[in-house]
Coordinates of C-alpha atoms in Angstrom, one line a residue:
Chain B
E1 CA 10.3 16.0 -5.9
A2 CA 9.4 13.8 -2.9
G3 CA 6.0 12.1 -3.1
V4 CA 3.4 11.6 -0.5
T5 CA 5.0 9.8 2.5
Q6 CA 3.1 7.7 5.1
S7 CA 4.2 6.2 8.3
P8 CA 4.3 3.6 9.6
T9 CA 4.3 1.2 6.7
H10 CA 2.9 -1.7 8.7
L11 CA 1.1 -1.8 12.1
I12 CA -0.4 -4.6 14.1
K13 CA -3.0 -3.8 16.8
T14 CA -5.6 -5.7 18.8
R15 CA -9.3 -5.0 19.1
G16 CA -10.2 -2.0 21.3
Q17 CA -6.8 -0.3 20.9
Q18 CA -6.3 3.1 19.3
V19 CA -4.0 3.9 16.3
T20 CA -2.6 7.0 14.7
L21 CA -1.4 7.1 11.1
R22 CA 0.6 9.9 9.6
C23 CA 0.9 11.5 6.2
S24 CA 3.1 14.2 4.7
P25 CA 1.9 15.6 1.4
I26 CA 3.9 16.6 -1.6
S27 CA 5.5 20.0 -1.0
G28 CA 3.1 22.8 -2.0
H29 CA 0.0 20.6 -1.8
T30 CA -2.6 21.9 0.7
S31 CA -5.3 19.2 0.4
V32 CA -4.9 15.8 2.0
Y33 CA -7.3 12.9 1.6
W34 CA -7.6 9.6 3.4
Y35 CA -9.0 6.4 1.9
Q36 CA -9.5 2.8 3.2
Q37 CA -8.7 -0.1 0.9
A38 CA -10.2 -3.2 2.7
L39 CA -10.3 -6.6 1.1
G40 CA -13.5 -7.1 -0.8
L41 CA -14.7 -3.6 -0.2
G42 CA -12.5 -1.7 -2.6
L43 CA -11.3 1.9 -2.1
Q44 CA -13.5 4.0 0.2
F45 CA -13.2 7.7 0.8
L46 CA -12.6 8.5 4.5
L47 CA -11.7 12.2 4.9
W48 CA -10.6 15.4 3.1
Y49 CA -8.7 18.2 4.7
D50 CA -7.8 21.5 3.1
E51 CA -6.1 24.4 4.7
G52 CA -6.4 22.8 8.1
E53 CA -10.2 22.2 8.0
E54 CA -12.2 19.0 7.5
R55 CA -14.0 19.6 4.2
N56 CA -15.8 16.3 3.6
R57 CA -16.2 13.0 5.3
G58 CA -17.1 9.5 4.0
N59 CA -19.6 7.1 5.4
F60 CA -17.5 6.0 8.4
P61 CA -18.3 6.0 12.2
P62 CA -17.0 8.9 14.4
R63 CA -14.2 6.7 15.8
F64 CA -12.4 7.6 12.6
S65 CA -11.1 11.1 12.9
G66 CA -8.2 13.2 11.9
R67 CA -6.6 16.5 11.6
Q68 CA -4.4 18.6 9.4
F69 CA -1.5 20.6 10.8
P70 CA -0.2 24.1 9.7
N71 CA 2.5 22.4 7.6
Y72 CA -0.3 20.5 5.8
S73 CA 0.7 17.1 7.1
S74 CA -2.1 15.0 8.5
E75 CA -3.0 12.4 11.0
L76 CA -5.7 9.8 10.9
N77 CA -6.9 8.4 14.3
V78 CA -8.9 5.3 14.7
N79 CA -10.3 4.5 18.2
A80 CA -11.8 1.3 19.6
L81 CA -10.3 -0.8 16.7
E82 CA -12.4 -3.6 15.3
L83 CA -11.4 -6.6 13.2
E84 CA -13.0 -5.1 10.1
D85 CA -10.7 -2.1 10.4
S86 CA -7.9 -4.3 9.0
A87 CA -7.0 -2.6 5.7
L88 CA -4.5 -0.6 3.7
Y89 CA -5.0 3.1 4.6
L90 CA -4.0 5.4 1.7
C91 CA -3.2 9.1 2.0
A92 CA -3.3 11.4 -1.1
S93 CA -2.5 15.0 -1.6
S94 CA -3.4 17.6 -4.2
L95 CA -2.7 21.3 -5.0
G96 CA -6.4 22.0 -4.2
V97 CA -9.9 21.8 -5.5
N98 CA -10.3 20.0 -8.8
Q99 CA -6.6 19.0 -9.0
P100 CA -5.4 15.4 -9.4
Q101 CA -4.8 13.4 -6.2
H102 CA -1.4 11.8 -5.7
F103 CA -1.1 8.8 -3.4
G104 CA 1.4 7.5 -0.9
D105 CA 2.2 3.8 -0.5
G106 CA -0.1 3.4 2.4
T107 CA -0.1 2.0 5.9
R108 CA -1.2 -1.6 6.3
L109 CA -3.1 -2.0 9.5
S110 CA -3.8 -5.5 10.8
I111 CA -6.1 -6.0 13.8
L112 CA -5.7 -9.3 15.7
Chain V
G1 CA -25.4 8.6 -6.4
N2 CA -22.1 8.6 -8.2
S3 CA -20.6 5.2 -9.1
V4 CA -18.0 3.6 -11.4
T5 CA -18.3 0.2 -12.9
Q6 CA -15.2 -1.7 -14.3
M7 CA -15.0 -4.9 -16.1
E8 CA -14.4 -7.8 -13.8
G9 CA -10.9 -9.3 -13.7
P10 CA -8.6 -10.9 -13.7
V11 CA -7.3 -10.3 -17.2
T12 CA -4.4 -12.4 -18.5
L13 CA -2.6 -11.4 -21.7
S14 CA 0.5 -12.3 -23.6
E15 CA 3.2 -9.7 -24.1
E16 CA 2.5 -7.4 -27.0
A17 CA -1.3 -8.1 -26.9
F18 CA -3.9 -5.3 -27.1
L19 CA -5.5 -4.3 -23.9
T20 CA -8.9 -2.9 -23.2
I21 CA -10.4 -2.4 -19.7
N22 CA -13.9 -1.1 -19.8
C23 CA -15.1 1.6 -17.4
T24 CA -18.5 3.2 -17.3
Y25 CA -19.8 5.8 -14.8
T26 CA -22.9 7.3 -13.3
A27 CA -22.5 10.9 -12.0
T28 CA -24.4 14.1 -11.5
G29 CA -22.9 17.1 -13.3
Y30 CA -19.7 16.9 -15.2
P31 CA -17.1 14.7 -13.5
S32 CA -13.4 14.4 -14.1
L33 CA -12.3 10.9 -14.9
F34 CA -9.1 9.1 -13.9
W35 CA -7.2 5.8 -14.3
Y36 CA -4.9 4.9 -11.5
V37 CA -2.6 1.9 -11.4
Q38 CA -1.5 -0.1 -8.3
Y39 CA 1.6 -2.2 -8.5
P40 CA 2.0 -5.0 -5.9
G41 CA 2.8 -3.6 -2.4
E42 CA 2.5 0.0 -3.5
G43 CA 0.0 2.8 -3.4
L44 CA -1.9 4.2 -6.4
Q45 CA -0.2 6.1 -9.2
L46 CA -2.1 8.4 -11.4
L47 CA -1.9 7.0 -14.9
L48 CA -4.0 9.4 -16.9
K49 CA -7.0 11.8 -16.6
A50 CA -9.6 13.7 -18.6
T51 CA -11.6 16.6 -17.3
K52 CA -14.3 17.1 -20.0
A53 CA -16.2 15.3 -22.8
D54 CA -14.1 14.1 -25.7
D55 CA -10.8 14.7 -23.9
K56 CA -8.2 12.0 -24.4
G57 CA -5.9 11.2 -21.6
S58 CA -2.6 9.4 -22.4
N59 CA 0.5 8.2 -20.6
K60 CA 3.1 5.4 -21.1
G61 CA 1.3 4.1 -24.1
F62 CA -2.1 3.9 -22.3
E63 CA -5.0 6.0 -23.6
A64 CA -8.6 6.7 -22.6
T65 CA -11.3 9.0 -24.1
Y66 CA -14.0 10.7 -22.1
R67 CA -17.2 9.7 -23.8
K68 CA -20.2 11.6 -22.4
E69 CA -22.7 10.0 -24.7
T70 CA -21.9 6.5 -23.5
T71 CA -20.7 7.6 -20.0
S72 CA -17.5 5.6 -20.6
F73 CA -13.8 6.0 -20.1
H74 CA -12.2 2.7 -21.4
L75 CA -8.5 2.2 -21.0
E76 CA -6.5 0.9 -24.0
K77 CA -2.9 0.0 -24.8
G78 CA -1.8 -1.3 -28.1
S79 CA 1.0 -3.6 -26.9
V80 CA 1.3 -4.6 -23.3
Q81 CA 4.5 -5.5 -21.5
V82 CA 5.2 -7.8 -18.5
S83 CA 5.9 -4.6 -16.5
D84 CA 2.3 -3.5 -17.0
S85 CA 1.1 -6.2 -14.7
A86 CA -0.8 -4.4 -11.9
V87 CA -4.3 -3.6 -10.7
Y88 CA -6.0 -0.7 -12.6
F89 CA -8.7 1.5 -11.1
C90 CA -11.1 3.8 -12.9
A91 CA -12.3 6.7 -10.8
L92 CA -14.3 9.9 -11.0
S93 CA -14.3 13.1 -9.1
T94 CA -17.4 15.3 -9.1
Q95 CA -17.3 19.1 -9.3
G96 CA -18.8 21.3 -6.6
G97 CA -16.2 20.9 -3.9
S98 CA -16.9 17.3 -2.7
E99 CA -13.4 16.4 -3.8
K100 CA -13.7 12.7 -3.1
L101 CA -12.7 10.1 -5.6
V102 CA -15.2 7.4 -6.3
F103 CA -13.4 4.2 -7.5
G104 CA -14.3 1.2 -9.4
K105 CA -13.5 -2.2 -7.9
G106 CA -10.2 -2.5 -9.9
T107 CA -9.1 -4.9 -12.6
K108 CA -6.1 -7.1 -12.1
L109 CA -4.0 -7.4 -15.2
T110 CA -1.3 -10.1 -15.6
V111 CA 0.9 -10.0 -18.7
N112 CA 2.9 -13.2 -19.4
P113 CA 6.1 -13.2 -21.5

């Protein structure tokens, strides 16, 4: 069974630019989650999508947004990039509410 | 609010030593508890879980017991291997549809041959 896949694996951007990260969940999983793992800040919850709808959002500014497609894959968009957005962005998927989350290997975003 | 506190690392052990990584939590309601492991350059892998008090999660020789009275979920392994070197995260998920994992800061384990 293929796991959660994320693309790209690495990305370098400059301040003010926009970026889109992509995630494909495990087959059969309908929920997708996004987390940010920044140096010194640990793992922070960003967004949760289920059945195409945003269900919960972490304490991040509105320039962090995303969506989930009918095939349950998801995108995370970050506008007006700032230096502190440099981090590993992890996507996870699950079968639904109260089910364990399974993570991809992440996208490492570096802002210059 | 909900939070997870893990013992500070790094932890360095010799092969075949006994491992304990302490984890305590604060949560409203009855959370599910998890241990995740992150190997260098990779994402997180679910190591084990427990969904109610006194449940014991186990996998690959690792164990953790959900202790409601002490709000703890300590990770243990009787004999560690070099391949266990990684960062270990304790996490909780609350009921009620919030569905976000709250993580501890992680504990880096290095096992020397």
